[in-house]
């Protein structure tokens, strides 16, 4: 049994890619996409025709509508390959606009429904800002399920749980990146690996809190830098993993892999229930330099890749 097969005994494995031709070999249940992954995919020869065809079909429509149609087209192709759900992201430029996020999310769902996809097979990805979490609260009440992304802090997870969002994606690798950069020459890679990895530790704290208080929101570790981070989270509800790391897991023996996270043990912990309103959320996030920086950086990066994707779409239209 390889590590990927062993991991699937404890955790739902999700593929983190827009490259749907790669999916079948790893047999994930779900898949996640984001603007960066879609941008990467449409620049490959095998996917360029899909973008060109969509742009041509809806020529003259608003750029944001054509963008959503491309995202949904990729999502539909992915869903034809996997049995579960696909995550599709709302434009990162709307991360601080609750009403616009809700409107855009509803349009994405309408496009999926028009393509014959049931709502339950789609998660709308939204940045875990206060405004994004509020949008997710509204969407969940309307039966549209959400995946709160760019999540770096405990306070973001608390607010997401309160909003009863379907799923959160804490970013393991980007947390690790920040602490490693801060430590500089003092960073001890061996000492900060596995359970001591700051990204792994963050996910474990959130997982234990959710399970202790019976919060139904699913925890999906994301943004991994190495397989050690993934294996240290065996037992987490879901883990979304890039194809390169899925391949590495498939190539390694997994006979000794054991569960690292367990809902029953979380129940025995002495934890305090927290409640956050908007001021306390904003203050807690502000107190966390890593989360503040990484959230802003993530929104900027997704926005930059969305602009690049729009530029490619405009080229395709000429």
PDB file of N, CA and C in Angstrom, residues 47-123:
ATOM      1  N   UNK A  47      -5.627  22.832 -23.084  1.00  0.00           N
ATOM      2  CA  UNK A  47      -6.773  23.549 -22.514  1.00  0.00           C
ATOM      3  C   UNK A  47      -7.087  24.865 -23.219  1.00  0.00           C
ATOM      4  N   UNK A  48      -6.156  25.386 -23.996  1.00  0.00           N
ATOM      5  CA  UNK A  48      -6.367  26.661 -24.693  1.00  0.00           C
ATOM      6  C   UNK A  48      -7.633  26.649 -25.559  1.00  0.00           C
ATOM      7  N   UNK A  49      -7.932  25.548 -26.284  1.00  0.00           N
ATOM      8  CA  UNK A  49      -9.154  25.535 -27.103  1.00  0.00           C
ATOM      9  C   UNK A  49     -10.431  25.704 -26.281  1.00  0.00           C
ATOM     10  N   UNK A  50     -10.443  25.173 -25.058  1.00  0.00           N
ATOM     11  CA  UNK A  50     -11.613  25.304 -24.189  1.00  0.00           C
ATOM     12  C   UNK A  50     -11.883  26.775 -23.895  1.00  0.00           C
ATOM     13  N   UNK A  51     -10.824  27.521 -23.568  1.00  0.00           N
ATOM     14  CA  UNK A  51     -10.991  28.948 -23.293  1.00  0.00           C
ATOM     15  C   UNK A  51     -11.428  29.697 -24.550  1.00  0.00           C
ATOM     16  N   UNK A  52     -10.766  29.421 -25.672  1.00  0.00           N
ATOM     17  CA  UNK A  52     -11.090  30.114 -26.919  1.00  0.00           C
ATOM     18  C   UNK A  52     -12.545  29.869 -27.331  1.00  0.00           C
ATOM     19  N   UNK A  53     -12.990  28.631 -27.180  1.00  0.00           N
ATOM     20  CA  UNK A  53     -14.358  28.281 -27.553  1.00  0.00           C
ATOM     21  C   UNK A  53     -15.375  29.015 -26.678  1.00  0.00           C
ATOM     22  N   UNK A  54     -15.096  29.104 -25.381  1.00  0.00           N
ATOM     23  CA  UNK A  54     -16.012  29.784 -24.462  1.00  0.00           C
ATOM     24  C   UNK A  54     -16.046  31.274 -24.753  1.00  0.00           C
ATOM     25  N   UNK A  55     -14.877  31.870 -24.988  1.00  0.00           N
ATOM     26  CA  UNK A  55     -14.806  33.298 -25.314  1.00  0.00           C
ATOM     27  C   UNK A  55     -15.567  33.581 -26.609  1.00  0.00           C
ATOM     28  N   UNK A  56     -15.398  32.727 -27.602  1.00  0.00           N
ATOM     29  CA  UNK A  56     -16.074  32.913 -28.896  1.00  0.00           C
ATOM     30  C   UNK A  56     -17.586  32.773 -28.755  1.00  0.00           C
ATOM     31  N   UNK A  57     -17.996  31.804 -27.952  1.00  0.00           N
ATOM     32  CA  UNK A  57     -19.433  31.549 -27.786  1.00  0.00           C
ATOM     33  C   UNK A  57     -20.157  32.728 -27.144  1.00  0.00           C
ATOM     34  N   UNK A  58     -19.464  33.418 -26.237  1.00  0.00           N
ATOM     35  CA  UNK A  58     -20.119  34.498 -25.488  1.00  0.00           C
ATOM     36  C   UNK A  58     -19.508  35.869 -25.790  1.00  0.00           C
ATOM     37  N   UNK A  59     -18.984  35.996 -26.972  1.00  0.00           N
ATOM     38  CA  UNK A  59     -18.356  37.247 -27.411  1.00  0.00           C
ATOM     39  C   UNK A  59     -19.361  38.393 -27.287  1.00  0.00           C
ATOM     40  N   UNK A  60     -18.884  39.523 -26.765  1.00  0.00           N
ATOM     41  CA  UNK A  60     -19.764  40.674 -26.586  1.00  0.00           C
ATOM     42  C   UNK A  60     -20.354  40.769 -25.193  1.00  0.00           C
ATOM     43  N   UNK A  61     -20.309  39.658 -24.437  1.00  0.00           N
ATOM     44  CA  UNK A  61     -20.788  39.689 -23.044  1.00  0.00           C
ATOM     45  C   UNK A  61     -19.731  40.361 -22.164  1.00  0.00           C
ATOM     46  N   UNK A  62     -20.139  40.735 -20.961  1.00  0.00           N
ATOM     47  CA  UNK A  62     -19.211  41.352 -20.013  1.00  0.00           C
ATOM     48  C   UNK A  62     -18.085  40.372 -19.680  1.00  0.00           C
ATOM     49  N   UNK A  63     -16.893  40.921 -19.456  1.00  0.00           N
ATOM     50  CA  UNK A  63     -15.720  40.098 -19.196  1.00  0.00           C
ATOM     51  C   UNK A  63     -15.907  39.217 -17.961  1.00  0.00           C
ATOM     52  N   UNK A  64     -16.556  39.769 -16.929  1.00  0.00           N
ATOM     53  CA  UNK A  64     -16.741  38.988 -15.704  1.00  0.00           C
ATOM     54  C   UNK A  64     -17.684  37.805 -15.935  1.00  0.00           C
ATOM     55  N   UNK A  65     -18.655  37.959 -16.822  1.00  0.00           N
ATOM     56  CA  UNK A  65     -19.556  36.844 -17.128  1.00  0.00           C
ATOM     57  C   UNK A  65     -18.815  35.748 -17.898  1.00  0.00           C
ATOM     58  N   UNK A  66     -17.999  36.158 -18.868  1.00  0.00           N
ATOM     59  CA  UNK A  66     -17.231  35.169 -19.632  1.00  0.00           C
ATOM     60  C   UNK A  66     -16.259  34.436 -18.711  1.00  0.00           C
ATOM     61  N   UNK A  67     -15.656  35.172 -17.786  1.00  0.00           N
ATOM     62  CA  UNK A  67     -14.770  34.557 -16.800  1.00  0.00           C
ATOM     63  C   UNK A  67     -15.504  33.472 -16.018  1.00  0.00           C
ATOM     64  N   UNK A  68     -16.683  33.800 -15.514  1.00  0.00           N
ATOM     65  CA  UNK A  68     -17.449  32.821 -14.745  1.00  0.00           C
ATOM     66  C   UNK A  68     -17.805  31.604 -15.592  1.00  0.00           C
ATOM     67  N   UNK A  69     -18.103  31.832 -16.865  1.00  0.00           N
ATOM     68  CA  UNK A  69     -18.441  30.718 -17.758  1.00  0.00           C
ATOM     69  C   UNK A  69     -17.230  29.810 -17.983  1.00  0.00           C
ATOM     70  N   UNK A  70     -16.041  30.392 -18.062  1.00  0.00           N
ATOM     71  CA  UNK A  70     -14.819  29.579 -18.190  1.00  0.00           C
ATOM     72  C   UNK A  70     -14.592  28.763 -16.919  1.00  0.00           C
ATOM     73  N   UNK A  71     -14.757  29.412 -15.760  1.00  0.00           N
ATOM     74  CA  UNK A  71     -14.576  28.700 -14.491  1.00  0.00           C
ATOM     75  C   UNK A  71     -15.551  27.528 -14.377  1.00  0.00           C
ATOM     76  N   UNK A  72     -16.802  27.765 -14.774  1.00  0.00           N
ATOM     77  CA  UNK A  72     -17.821  26.719 -14.689  1.00  0.00           C
ATOM     78  C   UNK A  72     -17.540  25.615 -15.707  1.00  0.00           C
ATOM     79  N   UNK A  73     -17.048  25.995 -16.874  1.00  0.00           N
ATOM     80  CA  UNK A  73     -16.705  24.991 -17.888  1.00  0.00           C
ATOM     81  C   UNK A  73     -15.624  24.048 -17.346  1.00  0.00           C
ATOM     82  N   UNK A  74     -14.596  24.618 -16.717  1.00  0.00           N
ATOM     83  CA  UNK A  74     -13.564  23.784 -16.094  1.00  0.00           C
ATOM     84  C   UNK A  74     -14.177  22.922 -14.996  1.00  0.00           C
ATOM     85  N   UNK A  75     -15.041  23.537 -14.194  1.00  0.00           N
ATOM     86  CA  UNK A  75     -15.672  22.798 -13.108  1.00  0.00           C
ATOM     87  C   UNK A  75     -16.484  21.619 -13.600  1.00  0.00           C
ATOM     88  N   UNK A  76     -17.216  21.811 -14.690  1.00  0.00           N
ATOM     89  CA  UNK A  76     -18.025  20.728 -15.258  1.00  0.00           C
ATOM     90  C   UNK A  76     -17.148  19.595 -15.786  1.00  0.00           C
ATOM     91  N   UNK A  77     -16.049  19.956 -16.416  1.00  0.00           N
ATOM     92  CA  UNK A  77     -15.117  18.930 -16.913  1.00  0.00           C
ATOM     93  C   UNK A  77     -14.538  18.128 -15.740  1.00  0.00           C
ATOM     94  N   UNK A  78     -14.187  18.829 -14.675  1.00  0.00           N
ATOM     95  CA  UNK A  78     -13.657  18.166 -13.478  1.00  0.00           C
ATOM     96  C   UNK A  78     -14.704  17.220 -12.883  1.00  0.00           C
ATOM     97  N   UNK A  79     -15.957  17.697 -12.809  1.00  0.00           N
ATOM     98  CA  UNK A  79     -17.022  16.889 -12.210  1.00  0.00           C
ATOM     99  C   UNK A  79     -17.350  15.651 -13.035  1.00  0.00           C
ATOM    100  N   UNK A  80     -17.001  15.673 -14.317  1.00  0.00           N
ATOM    101  CA  UNK A  80     -17.222  14.476 -15.142  1.00  0.00           C
ATOM    102  C   UNK A  80     -16.179  13.399 -14.843  1.00  0.00           C
ATOM    103  N   UNK A  81     -15.118  13.789 -14.105  1.00  0.00           N
ATOM    104  CA  UNK A  81     -14.010  12.877 -13.807  1.00  0.00           C
ATOM    105  C   UNK A  81     -14.033  12.367 -12.375  1.00  0.00           C
ATOM    106  N   UNK A  82     -14.617  13.160 -11.452  1.00  0.00           N
ATOM    107  CA  UNK A  82     -14.615  12.804 -10.025  1.00  0.00           C
ATOM    108  C   UNK A  82     -16.038  12.531  -9.542  1.00  0.00           C
ATOM    109  N   UNK A  83     -16.184  11.795  -8.436  1.00  0.00           N
ATOM    110  CA  UNK A  83     -17.527  11.500  -7.932  1.00  0.00           C
ATOM    111  C   UNK A  83     -18.108  12.589  -7.029  1.00  0.00           C
ATOM    112  N   UNK A  84     -17.247  13.471  -6.516  1.00  0.00           N
ATOM    113  CA  UNK A  84     -17.684  14.407  -5.483  1.00  0.00           C
ATOM    114  C   UNK A  84     -17.929  15.828  -5.945  1.00  0.00           C
ATOM    115  N   UNK A  85     -17.284  16.773  -5.251  1.00  0.00           N
ATOM    116  CA  UNK A  85     -17.561  18.192  -5.428  1.00  0.00           C
ATOM    117  C   UNK A  85     -16.366  18.919  -6.047  1.00  0.00           C
ATOM    118  N   UNK A  86     -16.666  20.047  -6.683  1.00  0.00           N
ATOM    119  CA  UNK A  86     -15.615  20.936  -7.161  1.00  0.00           C
ATOM    120  C   UNK A  86     -15.788  22.286  -6.464  1.00  0.00           C
ATOM    121  N   UNK A  87     -14.657  22.921  -6.152  1.00  0.00           N
ATOM    122  CA  UNK A  87     -14.687  24.270  -5.581  1.00  0.00           C
ATOM    123  C   UNK A  87     -14.343  25.280  -6.668  1.00  0.00           C
ATOM    124  N   UNK A  88     -15.187  26.289  -6.814  1.00  0.00           N
ATOM    125  CA  UNK A  88     -14.993  27.349  -7.811  1.00  0.00           C
ATOM    126  C   UNK A  88     -14.984  28.692  -7.103  1.00  0.00           C
ATOM    127  N   UNK A  89     -14.007  29.518  -7.426  1.00  0.00           N
ATOM    128  CA  UNK A  89     -13.746  30.730  -6.641  1.00  0.00           C
ATOM    129  C   UNK A  89     -14.419  31.979  -7.202  1.00  0.00           C
ATOM    130  N   UNK A  90     -14.969  32.767  -6.290  1.00  0.00           N
ATOM    131  CA  UNK A  90     -15.490  34.094  -6.623  1.00  0.00           C
ATOM    132  C   UNK A  90     -14.302  35.037  -6.832  1.00  0.00           C
ATOM    133  N   UNK A  91     -14.449  35.981  -7.740  1.00  0.00           N
ATOM    134  CA  UNK A  91     -13.416  36.977  -8.044  1.00  0.00           C
ATOM    135  C   UNK A  91     -12.849  37.589  -6.756  1.00  0.00           C
ATOM    136  N   UNK A  92     -11.534  37.487  -6.582  1.00  0.00           N
ATOM    137  CA  UNK A  92     -10.877  37.980  -5.352  1.00  0.00           C
ATOM    138  C   UNK A  92     -11.053  39.477  -5.157  1.00  0.00           C
ATOM    139  N   UNK A  93     -11.350  40.210  -6.223  1.00  0.00           N
ATOM    140  CA  UNK A  93     -11.556  41.654  -6.105  1.00  0.00           C
ATOM    141  C   UNK A  93     -12.822  41.989  -5.321  1.00  0.00           C
ATOM    142  N   UNK A  94     -13.663  40.988  -5.092  1.00  0.00           N
ATOM    143  CA  UNK A  94     -14.907  41.193  -4.335  1.00  0.00           C
ATOM    144  C   UNK A  94     -14.758  40.770  -2.867  1.00  0.00           C
ATOM    145  N   UNK A  95     -13.537  40.551  -2.433  1.00  0.00           N
ATOM    146  CA  UNK A  95     -13.293  39.986  -1.095  1.00  0.00           C
ATOM    147  C   UNK A  95     -13.788  40.858   0.054  1.00  0.00           C
ATOM    148  N   UNK A  96     -14.014  42.147  -0.211  1.00  0.00           N
ATOM    149  CA  UNK A  96     -14.478  43.044   0.854  1.00  0.00           C
ATOM    150  C   UNK A  96     -15.871  43.592   0.562  1.00  0.00           C
ATOM    151  N   UNK A  97     -16.616  42.872  -0.288  1.00  0.00           N
ATOM    152  CA  UNK A  97     -17.956  43.300  -0.690  1.00  0.00           C
ATOM    153  C   UNK A  97     -18.910  42.120  -0.539  1.00  0.00           C
ATOM    154  N   UNK A  98     -19.669  42.113   0.548  1.00  0.00           N
ATOM    155  CA  UNK A  98     -20.564  40.996   0.853  1.00  0.00           C
ATOM    156  C   UNK A  98     -21.632  40.821  -0.219  1.00  0.00           C
ATOM    157  N   UNK A  99     -22.302  41.914  -0.574  1.00  0.00           N
ATOM    158  CA  UNK A  99     -23.419  41.838  -1.529  1.00  0.00           C
ATOM    159  C   UNK A  99     -22.936  41.357  -2.894  1.00  0.00           C
ATOM    160  N   UNK A 100     -21.826  41.922  -3.374  1.00  0.00           N
ATOM    161  CA  UNK A 100     -21.290  41.528  -4.686  1.00  0.00           C
ATOM    162  C   UNK A 100     -20.836  40.074  -4.687  1.00  0.00           C
ATOM    163  N   UNK A 101     -20.282  39.606  -3.571  1.00  0.00           N
ATOM    164  CA  UNK A 101     -19.854  38.207  -3.471  1.00  0.00           C
ATOM    165  C   UNK A 101     -21.053  37.270  -3.557  1.00  0.00           C
ATOM    166  N   UNK A 102     -22.124  37.607  -2.848  1.00  0.00           N
ATOM    167  CA  UNK A 102     -23.343  36.789  -2.895  1.00  0.00           C
ATOM    168  C   UNK A 102     -23.895  36.740  -4.318  1.00  0.00           C
ATOM    169  N   UNK A 103     -23.947  37.893  -4.973  1.00  0.00           N
ATOM    170  CA  UNK A 103     -24.483  37.968  -6.338  1.00  0.00           C
ATOM    171  C   UNK A 103     -23.666  37.122  -7.301  1.00  0.00           C
ATOM    172  N   UNK A 104     -22.338  37.219  -7.186  1.00  0.00           N
ATOM    173  CA  UNK A 104     -21.452  36.471  -8.084  1.00  0.00           C
ATOM    174  C   UNK A 104     -21.555  34.969  -7.824  1.00  0.00           C
ATOM    175  N   UNK A 105     -21.646  34.607  -6.551  1.00  0.00           N
ATOM    176  CA  UNK A 105     -21.782  33.194  -6.184  1.00  0.00           C
ATOM    177  C   UNK A 105     -23.074  32.610  -6.742  1.00  0.00           C
ATOM    178  N   UNK A 106     -24.144  33.376  -6.649  1.00  0.00           N
ATOM    179  CA  UNK A 106     -25.436  32.887  -7.156  1.00  0.00           C
ATOM    180  C   UNK A 106     -25.389  32.708  -8.670  1.00  0.00           C
ATOM    181  N   UNK A 107     -24.658  33.594  -9.357  1.00  0.00           N
ATOM    182  CA  UNK A 107     -24.536  33.425 -10.806  1.00  0.00           C
ATOM    183  C   UNK A 107     -23.747  32.161 -11.145  1.00  0.00           C
ATOM    184  N   UNK A 108     -22.672  31.914 -10.419  1.00  0.00           N
ATOM    185  CA  UNK A 108     -21.904  30.684 -10.654  1.00  0.00           C
ATOM    186  C   UNK A 108     -22.783  29.453 -10.485  1.00  0.00           C
ATOM    187  N   UNK A 109     -23.589  29.441  -9.444  1.00  0.00           N
ATOM    188  CA  UNK A 109     -24.478  28.308  -9.194  1.00  0.00           C
ATOM    189  C   UNK A 109     -25.513  28.179 -10.309  1.00  0.00           C
ATOM    190  N   UNK A 110     -26.049  29.301 -10.778  1.00  0.00           N
ATOM    191  CA  UNK A 110     -27.026  29.268 -11.873  1.00  0.00           C
ATOM    192  C   UNK A 110     -26.399  28.682 -13.143  1.00  0.00           C
ATOM    193  N   UNK A 111     -25.136  29.042 -13.403  1.00  0.00           N
ATOM    194  CA  UNK A 111     -24.442  28.507 -14.579  1.00  0.00           C
ATOM    195  C   UNK A 111     -24.220  27.002 -14.443  1.00  0.00           C
ATOM    196  N   UNK A 112     -23.866  26.563 -13.244  1.00  0.00           N
ATOM    197  CA  UNK A 112     -23.712  25.119 -13.008  1.00  0.00           C
ATOM    198  C   UNK A 112     -25.054  24.396 -13.192  1.00  0.00           C
ATOM    199  N   UNK A 113     -26.102  24.982 -12.648  1.00  0.00           N
ATOM    200  CA  UNK A 113     -27.421  24.351 -12.772  1.00  0.00           C
ATOM    201  C   UNK A 113     -27.850  24.269 -14.235  1.00  0.00           C
ATOM    202  N   UNK A 114     -27.548  25.326 -15.000  1.00  0.00           N
ATOM    203  CA  UNK A 114     -27.890  25.330 -16.427  1.00  0.00           C
ATOM    204  C   UNK A 114     -27.136  24.235 -17.184  1.00  0.00           C
ATOM    205  N   UNK A 115     -25.981  23.848 -16.632  1.00  0.00           N
ATOM    206  CA  UNK A 115     -25.181  22.772 -17.241  1.00  0.00           C
ATOM    207  C   UNK A 115     -25.573  21.399 -16.705  1.00  0.00           C
ATOM    208  N   UNK A 116     -26.612  21.365 -15.861  1.00  0.00           N
ATOM    209  CA  UNK A 116     -27.111  20.092 -15.344  1.00  0.00           C
ATOM    210  C   UNK A 116     -26.413  19.595 -14.090  1.00  0.00           C
ATOM    211  N   UNK A 117     -25.670  20.485 -13.427  1.00  0.00           N
ATOM    212  CA  UNK A 117     -24.935  20.102 -12.211  1.00  0.00           C
ATOM    213  C   UNK A 117     -25.753  20.465 -10.978  1.00  0.00           C
ATOM    214  N   UNK A 118     -25.931  19.508 -10.081  1.00  0.00           N
ATOM    215  CA  UNK A 118     -26.669  19.764  -8.844  1.00  0.00           C
ATOM    216  C   UNK A 118     -25.860  20.668  -7.915  1.00  0.00           C
ATOM    217  N   UNK A 119     -26.548  21.537  -7.218  1.00  0.00           N
ATOM    218  CA  UNK A 119     -25.915  22.497  -6.299  1.00  0.00           C
ATOM    219  C   UNK A 119     -25.004  21.818  -5.285  1.00  0.00           C
ATOM    220  N   UNK A 120     -25.383  20.634  -4.840  1.00  0.00           N
ATOM    221  CA  UNK A 120     -24.609  19.939  -3.810  1.00  0.00           C
ATOM    222  C   UNK A 120     -23.224  19.510  -4.283  1.00  0.00           C
ATOM    223  N   UNK A 121     -22.978  19.563  -5.595  1.00  0.00           N
ATOM    224  CA  UNK A 121     -21.673  19.149  -6.124  1.00  0.00           C
ATOM    225  C   UNK A 121     -20.718  20.332  -6.293  1.00  0.00           C
ATOM    226  N   UNK A 122     -21.155  21.510  -5.863  1.00  0.00           N
ATOM    227  CA  UNK A 122     -20.338  22.717  -6.038  1.00  0.00           C
ATOM    228  C   UNK A 122     -20.123  23.410  -4.698  1.00  0.00           C
ATOM    229  N   UNK A 123     -18.880  23.786  -4.439  1.00  0.00           N
ATOM    230  CA  UNK A 123     -18.557  24.648  -3.303  1.00  0.00           C
ATOM    231  C   UNK A 123     -18.067  25.976  -3.867  1.00  0.00           C
TER     232      UNK A 123
END
